[in-house]
Coordinates of C-alpha atoms and ligand atoms in Angstrom, one line a residue:
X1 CA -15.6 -25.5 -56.5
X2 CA -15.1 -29.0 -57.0
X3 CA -14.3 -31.7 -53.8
X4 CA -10.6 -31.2 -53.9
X5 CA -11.2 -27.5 -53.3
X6 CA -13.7 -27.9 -51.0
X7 CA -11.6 -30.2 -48.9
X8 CA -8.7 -27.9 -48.9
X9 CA -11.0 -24.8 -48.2
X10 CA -12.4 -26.3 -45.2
X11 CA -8.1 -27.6 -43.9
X12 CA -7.3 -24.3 -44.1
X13 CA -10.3 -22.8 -42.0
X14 CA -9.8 -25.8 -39.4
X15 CA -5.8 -24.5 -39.9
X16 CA -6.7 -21.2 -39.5
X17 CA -9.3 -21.2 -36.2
X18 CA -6.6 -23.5 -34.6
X19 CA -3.8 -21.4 -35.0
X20 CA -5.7 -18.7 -33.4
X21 CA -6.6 -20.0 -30.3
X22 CA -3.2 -20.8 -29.9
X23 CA -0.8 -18.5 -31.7
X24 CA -1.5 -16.8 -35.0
X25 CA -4.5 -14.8 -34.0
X26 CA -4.0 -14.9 -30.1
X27 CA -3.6 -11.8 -29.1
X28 CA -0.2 -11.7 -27.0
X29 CA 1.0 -9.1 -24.5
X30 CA 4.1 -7.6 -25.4
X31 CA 6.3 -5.6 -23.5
X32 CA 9.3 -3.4 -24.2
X33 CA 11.5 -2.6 -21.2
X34 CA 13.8 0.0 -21.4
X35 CA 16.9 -1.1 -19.7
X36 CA 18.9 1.4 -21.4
X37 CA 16.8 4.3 -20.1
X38 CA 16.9 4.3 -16.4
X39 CA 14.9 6.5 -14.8
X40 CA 15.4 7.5 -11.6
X41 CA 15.1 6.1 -7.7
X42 CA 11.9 4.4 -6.4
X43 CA 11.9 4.9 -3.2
X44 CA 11.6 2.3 -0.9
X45 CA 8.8 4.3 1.0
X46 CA 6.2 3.6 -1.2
X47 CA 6.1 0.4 0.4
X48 CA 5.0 1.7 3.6
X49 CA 2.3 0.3 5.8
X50 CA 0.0 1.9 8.2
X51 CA -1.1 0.9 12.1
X52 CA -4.6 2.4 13.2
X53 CA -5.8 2.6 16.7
X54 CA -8.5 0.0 15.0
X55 CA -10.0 -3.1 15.3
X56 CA -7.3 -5.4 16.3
X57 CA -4.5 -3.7 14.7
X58 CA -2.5 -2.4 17.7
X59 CA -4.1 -4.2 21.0
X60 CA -4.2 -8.1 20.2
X61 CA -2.4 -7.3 17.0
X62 CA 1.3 -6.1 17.3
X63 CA 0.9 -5.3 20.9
X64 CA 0.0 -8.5 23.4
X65 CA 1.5 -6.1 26.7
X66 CA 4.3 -7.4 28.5
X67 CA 2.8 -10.1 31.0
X68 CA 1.3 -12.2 27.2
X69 CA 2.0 -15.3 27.3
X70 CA 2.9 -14.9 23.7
X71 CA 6.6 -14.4 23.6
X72 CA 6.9 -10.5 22.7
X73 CA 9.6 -7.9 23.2
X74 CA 7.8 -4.5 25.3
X75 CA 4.6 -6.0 24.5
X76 CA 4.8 -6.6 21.2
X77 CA 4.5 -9.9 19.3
X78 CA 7.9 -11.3 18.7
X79 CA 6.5 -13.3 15.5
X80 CA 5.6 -10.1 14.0
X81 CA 8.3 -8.1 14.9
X82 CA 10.3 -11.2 12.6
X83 CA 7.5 -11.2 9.4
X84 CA 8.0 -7.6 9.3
X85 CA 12.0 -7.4 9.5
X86 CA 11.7 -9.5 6.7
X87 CA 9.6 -7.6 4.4
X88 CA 11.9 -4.2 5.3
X89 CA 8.8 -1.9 6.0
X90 CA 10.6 1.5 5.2
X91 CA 7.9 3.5 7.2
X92 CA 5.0 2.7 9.5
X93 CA 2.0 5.4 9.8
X94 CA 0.3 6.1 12.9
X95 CA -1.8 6.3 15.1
X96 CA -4.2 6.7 12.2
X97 CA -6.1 7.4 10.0
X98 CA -9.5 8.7 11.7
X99 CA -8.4 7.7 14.9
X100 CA -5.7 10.3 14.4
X101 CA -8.3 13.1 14.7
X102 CA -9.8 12.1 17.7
X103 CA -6.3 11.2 20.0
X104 CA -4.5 13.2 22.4
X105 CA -0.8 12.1 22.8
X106 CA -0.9 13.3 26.1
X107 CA -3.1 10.6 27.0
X108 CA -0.7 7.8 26.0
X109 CA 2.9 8.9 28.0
X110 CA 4.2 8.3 31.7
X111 CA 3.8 5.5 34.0
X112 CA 0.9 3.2 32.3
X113 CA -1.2 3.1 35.3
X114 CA -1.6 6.4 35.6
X115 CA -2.5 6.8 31.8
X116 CA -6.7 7.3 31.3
X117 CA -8.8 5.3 29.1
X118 CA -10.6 6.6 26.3
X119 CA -13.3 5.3 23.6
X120 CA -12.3 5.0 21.1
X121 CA -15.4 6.7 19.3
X122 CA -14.5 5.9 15.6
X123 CA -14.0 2.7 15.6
X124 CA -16.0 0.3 17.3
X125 CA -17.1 2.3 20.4
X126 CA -14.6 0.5 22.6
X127 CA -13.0 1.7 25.7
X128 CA -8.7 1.5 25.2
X129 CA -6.6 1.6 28.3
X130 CA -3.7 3.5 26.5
X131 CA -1.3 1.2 27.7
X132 CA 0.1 1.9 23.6
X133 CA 1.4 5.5 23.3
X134 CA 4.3 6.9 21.7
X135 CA 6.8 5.5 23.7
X136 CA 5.4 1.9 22.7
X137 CA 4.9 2.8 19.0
X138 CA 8.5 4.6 18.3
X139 CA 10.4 2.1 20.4
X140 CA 8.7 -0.9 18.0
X141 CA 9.7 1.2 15.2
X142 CA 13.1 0.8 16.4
X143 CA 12.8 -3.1 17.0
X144 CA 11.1 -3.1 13.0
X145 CA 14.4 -1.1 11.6
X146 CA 11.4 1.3 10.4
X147 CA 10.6 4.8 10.2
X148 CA 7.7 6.7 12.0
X149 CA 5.4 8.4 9.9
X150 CA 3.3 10.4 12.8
X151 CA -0.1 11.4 11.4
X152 CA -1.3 14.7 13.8
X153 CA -4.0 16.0 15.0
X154 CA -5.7 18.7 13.2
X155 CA -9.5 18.0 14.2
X156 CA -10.2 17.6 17.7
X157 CA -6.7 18.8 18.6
X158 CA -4.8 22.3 18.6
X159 CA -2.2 24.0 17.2
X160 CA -0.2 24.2 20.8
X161 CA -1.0 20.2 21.1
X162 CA 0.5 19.4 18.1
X163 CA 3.6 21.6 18.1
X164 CA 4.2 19.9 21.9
X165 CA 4.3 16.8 20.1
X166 CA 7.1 18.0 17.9
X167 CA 8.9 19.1 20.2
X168 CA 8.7 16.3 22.5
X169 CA 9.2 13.6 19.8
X170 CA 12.1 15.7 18.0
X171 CA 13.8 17.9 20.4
X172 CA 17.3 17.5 21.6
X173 CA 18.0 20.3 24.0
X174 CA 16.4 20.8 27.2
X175 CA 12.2 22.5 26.7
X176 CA 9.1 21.5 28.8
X177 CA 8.5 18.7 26.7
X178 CA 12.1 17.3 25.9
X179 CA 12.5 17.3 29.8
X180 CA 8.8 15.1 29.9
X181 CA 10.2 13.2 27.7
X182 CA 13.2 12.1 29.8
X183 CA 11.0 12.5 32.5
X184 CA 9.2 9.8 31.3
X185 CA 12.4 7.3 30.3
X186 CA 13.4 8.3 27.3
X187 CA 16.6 10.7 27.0
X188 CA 17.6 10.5 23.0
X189 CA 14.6 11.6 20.7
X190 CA 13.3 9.9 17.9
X191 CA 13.9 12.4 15.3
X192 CA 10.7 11.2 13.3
X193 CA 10.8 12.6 9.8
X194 CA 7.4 12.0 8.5
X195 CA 4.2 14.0 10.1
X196 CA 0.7 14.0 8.5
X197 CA -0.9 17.6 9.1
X198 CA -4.7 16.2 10.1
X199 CA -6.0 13.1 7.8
X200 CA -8.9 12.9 5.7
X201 CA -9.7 16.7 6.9
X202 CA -12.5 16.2 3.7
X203 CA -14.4 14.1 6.0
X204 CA -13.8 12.4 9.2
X205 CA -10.9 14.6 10.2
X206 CA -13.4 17.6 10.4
X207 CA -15.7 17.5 7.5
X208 CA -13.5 20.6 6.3
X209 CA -13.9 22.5 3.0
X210 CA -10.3 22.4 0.8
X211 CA -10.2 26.6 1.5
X212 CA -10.6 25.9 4.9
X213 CA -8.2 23.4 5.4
X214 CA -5.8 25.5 3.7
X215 CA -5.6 27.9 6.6
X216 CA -6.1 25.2 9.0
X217 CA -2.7 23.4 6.8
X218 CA -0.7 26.9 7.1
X219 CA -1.3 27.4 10.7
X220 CA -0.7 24.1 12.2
X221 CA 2.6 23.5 10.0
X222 CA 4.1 27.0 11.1
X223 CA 4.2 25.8 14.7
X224 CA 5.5 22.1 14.0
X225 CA 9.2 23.7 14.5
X226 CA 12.1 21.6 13.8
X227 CA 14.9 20.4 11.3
X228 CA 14.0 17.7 8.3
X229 CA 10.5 17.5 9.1
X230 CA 8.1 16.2 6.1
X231 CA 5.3 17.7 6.2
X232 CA 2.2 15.5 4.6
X233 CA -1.0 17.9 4.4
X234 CA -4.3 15.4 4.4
X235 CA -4.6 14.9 0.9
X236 CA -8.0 14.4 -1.5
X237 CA -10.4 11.3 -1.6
X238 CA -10.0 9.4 -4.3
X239 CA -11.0 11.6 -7.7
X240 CA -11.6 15.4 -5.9
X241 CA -9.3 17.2 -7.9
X242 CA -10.5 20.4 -6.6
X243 CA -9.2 19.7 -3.2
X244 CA -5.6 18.8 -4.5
X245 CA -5.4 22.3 -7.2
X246 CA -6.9 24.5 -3.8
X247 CA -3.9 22.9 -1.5
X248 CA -1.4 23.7 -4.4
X249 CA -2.6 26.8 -4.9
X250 CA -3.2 27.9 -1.4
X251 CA -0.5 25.9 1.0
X252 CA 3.2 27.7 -0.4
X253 CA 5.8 24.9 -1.5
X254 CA 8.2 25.6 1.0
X255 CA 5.5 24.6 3.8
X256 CA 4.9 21.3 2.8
X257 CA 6.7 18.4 1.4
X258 CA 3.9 16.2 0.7
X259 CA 0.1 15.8 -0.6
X260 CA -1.5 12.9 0.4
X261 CA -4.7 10.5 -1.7
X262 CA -6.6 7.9 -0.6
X263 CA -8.0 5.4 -2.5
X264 CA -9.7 2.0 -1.5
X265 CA -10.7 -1.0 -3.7
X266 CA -13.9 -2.9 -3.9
X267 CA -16.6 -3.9 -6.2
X268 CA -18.5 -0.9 -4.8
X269 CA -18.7 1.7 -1.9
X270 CA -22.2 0.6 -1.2
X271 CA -21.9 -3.4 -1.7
X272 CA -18.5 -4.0 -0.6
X273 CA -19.4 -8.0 -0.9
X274 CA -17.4 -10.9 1.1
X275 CA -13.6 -11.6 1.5
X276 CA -14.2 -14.7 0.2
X277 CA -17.0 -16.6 -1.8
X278 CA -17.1 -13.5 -4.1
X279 CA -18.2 -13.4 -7.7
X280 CA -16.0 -13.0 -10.9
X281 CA -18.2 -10.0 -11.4
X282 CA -17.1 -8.5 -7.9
X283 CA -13.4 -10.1 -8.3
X284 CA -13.7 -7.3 -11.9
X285 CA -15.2 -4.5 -10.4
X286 CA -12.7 -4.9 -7.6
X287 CA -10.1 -4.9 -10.4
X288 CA -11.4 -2.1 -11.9
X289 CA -11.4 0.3 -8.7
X290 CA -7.7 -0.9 -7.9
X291 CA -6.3 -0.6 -11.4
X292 CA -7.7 3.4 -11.2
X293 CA -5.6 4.5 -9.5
X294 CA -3.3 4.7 -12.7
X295 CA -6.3 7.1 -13.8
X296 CA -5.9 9.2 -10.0
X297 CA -2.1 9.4 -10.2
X298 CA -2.1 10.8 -13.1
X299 CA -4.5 13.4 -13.4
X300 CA -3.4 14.5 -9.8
X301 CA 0.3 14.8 -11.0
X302 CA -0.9 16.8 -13.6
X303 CA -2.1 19.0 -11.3
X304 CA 0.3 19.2 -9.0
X305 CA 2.9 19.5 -12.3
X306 CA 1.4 23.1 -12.8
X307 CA 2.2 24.3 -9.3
X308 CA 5.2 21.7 -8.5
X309 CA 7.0 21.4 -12.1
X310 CA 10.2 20.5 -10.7
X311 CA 8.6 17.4 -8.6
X312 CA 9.7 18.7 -4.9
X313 CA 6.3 17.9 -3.6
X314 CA 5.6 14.2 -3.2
X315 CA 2.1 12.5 -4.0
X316 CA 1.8 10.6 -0.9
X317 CA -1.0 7.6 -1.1
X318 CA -1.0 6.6 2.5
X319 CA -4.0 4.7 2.6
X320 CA -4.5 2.1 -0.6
X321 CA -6.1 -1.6 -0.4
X322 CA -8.4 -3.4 -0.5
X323 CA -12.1 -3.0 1.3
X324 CA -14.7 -5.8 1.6
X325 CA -17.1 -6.7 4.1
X326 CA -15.7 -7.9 7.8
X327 CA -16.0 -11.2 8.6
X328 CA -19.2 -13.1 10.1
X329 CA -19.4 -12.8 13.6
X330 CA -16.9 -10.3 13.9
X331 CA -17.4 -6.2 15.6
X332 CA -18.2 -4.1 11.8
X333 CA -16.6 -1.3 13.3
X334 CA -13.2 -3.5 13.5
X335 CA -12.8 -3.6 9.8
X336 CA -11.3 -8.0 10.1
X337 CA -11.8 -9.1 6.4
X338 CA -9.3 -12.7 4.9
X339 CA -7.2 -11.9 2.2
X340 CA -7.2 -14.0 -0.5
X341 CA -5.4 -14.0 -4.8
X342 CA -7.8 -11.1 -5.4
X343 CA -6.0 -8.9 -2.7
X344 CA -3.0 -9.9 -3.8
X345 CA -3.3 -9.3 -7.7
X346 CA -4.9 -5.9 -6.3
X347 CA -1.3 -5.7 -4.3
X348 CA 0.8 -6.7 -7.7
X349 CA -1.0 -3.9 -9.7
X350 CA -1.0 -1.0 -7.3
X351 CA 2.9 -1.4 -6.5
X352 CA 3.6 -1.7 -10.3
X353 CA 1.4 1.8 -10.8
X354 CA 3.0 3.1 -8.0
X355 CA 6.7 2.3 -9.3
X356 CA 5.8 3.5 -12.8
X357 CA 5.1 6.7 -11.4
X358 CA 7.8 7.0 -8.7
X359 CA 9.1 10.3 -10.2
X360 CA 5.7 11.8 -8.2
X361 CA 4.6 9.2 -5.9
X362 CA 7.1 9.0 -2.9
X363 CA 5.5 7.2 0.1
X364 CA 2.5 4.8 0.2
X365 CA 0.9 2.9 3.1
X366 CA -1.1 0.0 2.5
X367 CA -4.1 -0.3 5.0
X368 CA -3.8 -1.6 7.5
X369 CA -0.6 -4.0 8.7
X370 CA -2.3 -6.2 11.0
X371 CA -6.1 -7.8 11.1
X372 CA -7.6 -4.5 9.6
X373 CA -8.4 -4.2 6.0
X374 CA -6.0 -5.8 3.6
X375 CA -3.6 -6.8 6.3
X376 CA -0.1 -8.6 5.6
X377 CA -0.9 -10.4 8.8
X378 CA -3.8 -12.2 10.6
X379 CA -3.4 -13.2 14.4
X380 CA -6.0 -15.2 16.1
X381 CA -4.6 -15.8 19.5
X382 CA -1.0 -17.1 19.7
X383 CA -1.5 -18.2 16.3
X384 CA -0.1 -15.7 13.1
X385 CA -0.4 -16.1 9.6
X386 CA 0.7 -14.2 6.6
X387 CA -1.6 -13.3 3.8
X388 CA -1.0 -13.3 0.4
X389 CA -0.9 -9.2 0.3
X390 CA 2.6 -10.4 2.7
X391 CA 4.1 -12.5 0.0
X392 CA 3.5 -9.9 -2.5
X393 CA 4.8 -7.6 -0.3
X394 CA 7.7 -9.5 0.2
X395 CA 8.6 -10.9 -3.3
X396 CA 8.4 -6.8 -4.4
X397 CA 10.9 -5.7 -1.9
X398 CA 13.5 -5.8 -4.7
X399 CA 12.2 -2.6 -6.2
X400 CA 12.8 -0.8 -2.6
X401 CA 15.3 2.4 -3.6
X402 CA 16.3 0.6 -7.2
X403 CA 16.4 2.4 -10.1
X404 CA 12.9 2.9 -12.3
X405 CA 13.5 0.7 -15.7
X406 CA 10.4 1.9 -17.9
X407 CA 8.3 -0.4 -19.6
X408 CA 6.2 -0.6 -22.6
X409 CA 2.9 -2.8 -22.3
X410 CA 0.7 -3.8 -25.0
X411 CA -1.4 -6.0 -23.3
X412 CA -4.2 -8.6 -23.9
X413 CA -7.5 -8.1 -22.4
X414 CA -9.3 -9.4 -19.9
X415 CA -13.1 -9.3 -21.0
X416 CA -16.0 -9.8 -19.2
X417 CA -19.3 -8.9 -20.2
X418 CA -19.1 -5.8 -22.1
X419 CA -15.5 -4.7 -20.0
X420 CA -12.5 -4.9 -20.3
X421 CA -9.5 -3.9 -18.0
X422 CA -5.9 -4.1 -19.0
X423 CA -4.9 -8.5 -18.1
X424 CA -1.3 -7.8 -17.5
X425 CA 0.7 -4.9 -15.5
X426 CA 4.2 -4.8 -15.2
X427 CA 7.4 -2.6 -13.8
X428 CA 10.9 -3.3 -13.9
X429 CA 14.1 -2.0 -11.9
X430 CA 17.4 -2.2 -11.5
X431 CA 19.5 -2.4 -7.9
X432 CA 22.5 -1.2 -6.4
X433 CA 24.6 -4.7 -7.3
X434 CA 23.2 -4.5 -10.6
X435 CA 20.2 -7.0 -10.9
X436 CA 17.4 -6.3 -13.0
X437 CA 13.7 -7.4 -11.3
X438 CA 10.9 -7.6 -13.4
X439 CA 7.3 -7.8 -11.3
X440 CA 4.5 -9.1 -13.7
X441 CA 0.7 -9.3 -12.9
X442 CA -1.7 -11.4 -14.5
X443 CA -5.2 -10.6 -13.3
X444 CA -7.3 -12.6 -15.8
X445 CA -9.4 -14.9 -14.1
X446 CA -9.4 -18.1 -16.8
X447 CA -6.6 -17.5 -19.0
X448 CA -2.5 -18.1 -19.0
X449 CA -1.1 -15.3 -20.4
X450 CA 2.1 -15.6 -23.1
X451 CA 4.1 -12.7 -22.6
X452 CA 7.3 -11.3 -24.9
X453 CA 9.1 -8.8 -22.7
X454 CA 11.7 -7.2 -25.8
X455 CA 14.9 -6.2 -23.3
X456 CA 16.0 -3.6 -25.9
X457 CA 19.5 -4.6 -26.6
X458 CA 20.3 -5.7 -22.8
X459 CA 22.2 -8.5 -22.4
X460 CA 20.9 -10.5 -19.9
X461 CA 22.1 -14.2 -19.5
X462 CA 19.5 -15.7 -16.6
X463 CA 16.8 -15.4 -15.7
X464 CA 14.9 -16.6 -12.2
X465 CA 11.9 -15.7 -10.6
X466 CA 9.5 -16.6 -7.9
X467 CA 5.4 -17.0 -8.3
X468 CA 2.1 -16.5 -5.7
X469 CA -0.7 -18.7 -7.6
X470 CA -3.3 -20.8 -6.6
X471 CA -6.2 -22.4 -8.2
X472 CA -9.3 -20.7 -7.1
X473 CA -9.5 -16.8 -7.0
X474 CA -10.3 -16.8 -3.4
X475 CA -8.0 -19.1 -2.0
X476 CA -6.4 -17.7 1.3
X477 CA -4.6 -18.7 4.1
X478 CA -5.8 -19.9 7.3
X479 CA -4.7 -20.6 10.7
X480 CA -5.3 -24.2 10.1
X481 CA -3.0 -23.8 6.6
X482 CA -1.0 -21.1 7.3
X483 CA 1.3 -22.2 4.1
X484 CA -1.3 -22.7 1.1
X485 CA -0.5 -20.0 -0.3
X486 CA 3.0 -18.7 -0.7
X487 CA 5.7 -18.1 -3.3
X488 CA 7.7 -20.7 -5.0
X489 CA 10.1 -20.9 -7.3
X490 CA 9.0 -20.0 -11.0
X491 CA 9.8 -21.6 -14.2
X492 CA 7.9 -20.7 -16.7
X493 CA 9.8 -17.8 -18.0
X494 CA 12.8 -18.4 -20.5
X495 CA 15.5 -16.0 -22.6
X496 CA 15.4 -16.9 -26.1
X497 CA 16.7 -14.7 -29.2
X498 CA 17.2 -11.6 -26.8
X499 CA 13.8 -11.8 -25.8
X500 CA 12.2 -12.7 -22.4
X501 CA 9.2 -15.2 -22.8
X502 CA 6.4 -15.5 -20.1
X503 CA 3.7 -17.5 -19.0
X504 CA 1.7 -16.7 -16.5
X505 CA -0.7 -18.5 -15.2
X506 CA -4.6 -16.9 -14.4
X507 CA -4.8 -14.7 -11.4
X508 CA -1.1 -15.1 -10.5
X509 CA 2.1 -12.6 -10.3
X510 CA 5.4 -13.7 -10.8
X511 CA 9.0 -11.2 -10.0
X512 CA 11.7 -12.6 -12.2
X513 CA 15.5 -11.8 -11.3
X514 CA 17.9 -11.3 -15.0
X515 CA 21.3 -10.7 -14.8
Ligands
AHR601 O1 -8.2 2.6 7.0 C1 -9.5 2.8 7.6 C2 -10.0 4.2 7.5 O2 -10.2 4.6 6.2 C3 -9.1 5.3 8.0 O3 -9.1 5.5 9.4 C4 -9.6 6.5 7.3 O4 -8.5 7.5 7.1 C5 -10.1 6.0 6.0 O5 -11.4 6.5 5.7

């Protein structure tokens, strides 16, 4: 080879190792969105959120009482009631989770002087006045334009306890406990849809085998009489298959309407690590738990497919989020953690697995709402701020009851160490006044990713969108910056050539708006 060669041999390698960091040899995520093929409804319940008798979720969370100085309406924070208007919560469950197990409605009706204190023996050992019944809880679903999901007590309760809930929640002519219920100021009922048959009966709800729970299931849903109730039996943990084939098996289709799952996210059951100050390696693991439940829905759909082929049972995953230790200084049995990008790419991946699979999964509640777990909202005081799990929330309130576009994904990878998880998740929909929204997720923690969505023939003109970035994985909002984190206006996508071209910054999520 003589020097000219050389010379030219050695351009062409610089060429070449150039071009592929930045184009030929990058490798790109590509998407293809079906536009064409829509695909039916997702329904706006898998958006749901979830209130536990926990921490400070319900007393100094939503409910201040009605001598707070903070200005509230029945007791409950006015500033809240407005965040969660605006996010359109379709459903709120309640009053728990394991709490749910261990309450006795009873206990929370009539004249608030005269109702008893418990402990509240699951979480935190604390003494609560019950000054927060049902009254309180349906009334502020009426203020939040949301619908009760009830979760029941199958554990410490009984049958005849339960039923007398129905019945004085739901009933409109005159019983014992329609006429308590007037008795005790309220004339119309609710008429709440939604009612959880016992949770987590696999553990804290009774420590219950599937078989047995089955026959708990039957009994206790024979006796909740009334018209359009869903029924939600307490559903498997995480990856037991076994309990969801033995409740399809054993619990007839006609008595049930739902299944639930529960699935929580963290680097690992054992070492749960901080909120903040937390390590790439936890920020992947955490990934790598959240992005599973792709893995759960699935195979449990598949199971419930055998039993269930025409989809009339829903896969309900009421409890979903993030888990991480609580914060210094704070009670561990009150579950207070921040909430910082992780919880929100953790957010913008679960909602984009849970609209991809909206043909099964119906309803979904994030845990918990307020100051428990991966909250939307943090009070301290008189003083509220929204996480970024809110903005998420919010920005993803466009997919509520729009129609499923399916997407395509071939995406890059985000590596670290010898793993890799998928960098990019995506779904798409399409609304009543016909606007197509597009949710993308980018949860690589150092690189922009360059994304080619191919709209398959659609003829979309413009395109808008909003983004939730920051510039350190753990950056959060505090009472002192309530704002540094929230969604602005987004420009790095453009329509070019039919295509849709996107870059997205590390660790950020972006909802783009084509029409
Ligand atoms: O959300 C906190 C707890 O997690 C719930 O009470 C329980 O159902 C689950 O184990």
């Amino acid at each position: 080879m003589n020097l000219l060669q050389k010379n030219l041999s050695k351009l062409t390698c610089a060429c070449l190792l150039s071009l592929g960091s930045q184009g030929l040899f990058a490798q790109q995520t590509v998407v293809k969105l079906h536009a064409d093929q829509p695909s039916g409804t997702i329904s706006k319940h898998i958006y749901g959120h979830f209130a536990e008798h926990l921490g400070r979720c319900i007393y100094d969370g939503f409910y201040v009482g009605e001598n707070s100085s903070i200005p509230n309406t029945a007791g409950v924070r006015n500033d809240i009631i407005a965040a969660l208007k605006n996010l359109n919560i379709p459903n709120l469950r309640w009053p728990g989770g394991c709490f749910a197990d261990r309450y006795h409605w009873k206990d929370g009706v009539g004249p608030k002087e005269q109702r008893p204190s418990i402990v509240n023996t699951m979480w935190g050992g604390v003494t609560e006045d019950n000054s927060f019944g049902t009254h309180d809880f349906l009334n502020m679903c009426k203020l939040l334009g949301t619908e009760a999901y009830l979760a029941g007590n199958t554990g410490s309760g009984t049958v005849q306890e339960l039923a007398d809930w129905v019945q004085y929640v739901n009933f409109e002519g005159k019983s014992p406990m329609s006429d308590l219920r007037v008795k005790n100021g309220q004339t119309k009922p609710w008429n709440v849809k939604f009612w959880g048959v016992g949770n987590e009966a696999w553990g804290c709800g009774g420590n219950m085998t599937p078989e047995y729970y089955v026959g708990e299931y039957r009994r206790y849903a024979t006796f909740m009489e009334g018209r359009n109730l869903f029924k939600i039996a307490s559903g498997a943990n995480v990856d037991d298959y076994h309990w969801t084939e033995t409740l399809m098996k054993g619990i007839p289709l006609q008595m049930m309407d739902g299944i639930a799952l529960h699935h929580y996210s963290f680097p690992s059951w054992e070492k749960k690590g901080p909120a903040t100050g937390f390590t790439e390696q936890q920020y992947f693991e955490t990934m790598k738990t959240a992005l599973r439940m792709e893995e759960l829905i699935t195979k449990h759909t598949a199971i419930m497919n055998k039993y269930d082929p025409k989809k009339k049972i829903a896969l309900v995953v009421d409890e979903w989020g993030g888990w991480f230790e609580v914060e210094k200084g704070t009670n561990p049995g009150f579950l207070y953690q921040q909430n910082t990008m992780r919880d929100a790419m953790i957010a913008g991946v679960t909602l984009n697995i849970f609209n991809n699979h909206s043909d099964r999964v119906k309803i979904a509640n994030l845990a918990q709402c307020i100051n428990v777990l991966q909250a939307v909202i943090l009070t301290n005081k008189e003083k509220m701020l929204l996480s970024p799990t809110y903005h998420v929330m919010e920005m993803y309130k466009v997919h509520q009851d729009a129609t499923l576009l399916p997407v395509e994904v071939k995406t890059d990878d985000y590596v670290f160490g010898q793993e890799k998880l998928p960098s990019v998740s995506v779904s798409a929909s399409k609304n009543a006044g016909g606007l197509t929204h597009v949710s993308v997720v980018n949860i690589n923690s150092s690189k922009t990713e360059e994304i080619e969505i191919d709209v398959n023939g659609a003829k979309f003109r413009n395109v808008s969108g909003r983004i939730l970035s920051s510039s350190k994985i753990d950056d959060h909002n505090t009472f002192e910056k309530p704002d540094y984190i929230k969604a602005v206006s987004f420009k790095g996508a453009v329509l070019k050539d039919g295509k849709l071209k996107v870059k997205l910054p590390p660790f950020s999520l972006a909802v783009l708006e084509l029409n």
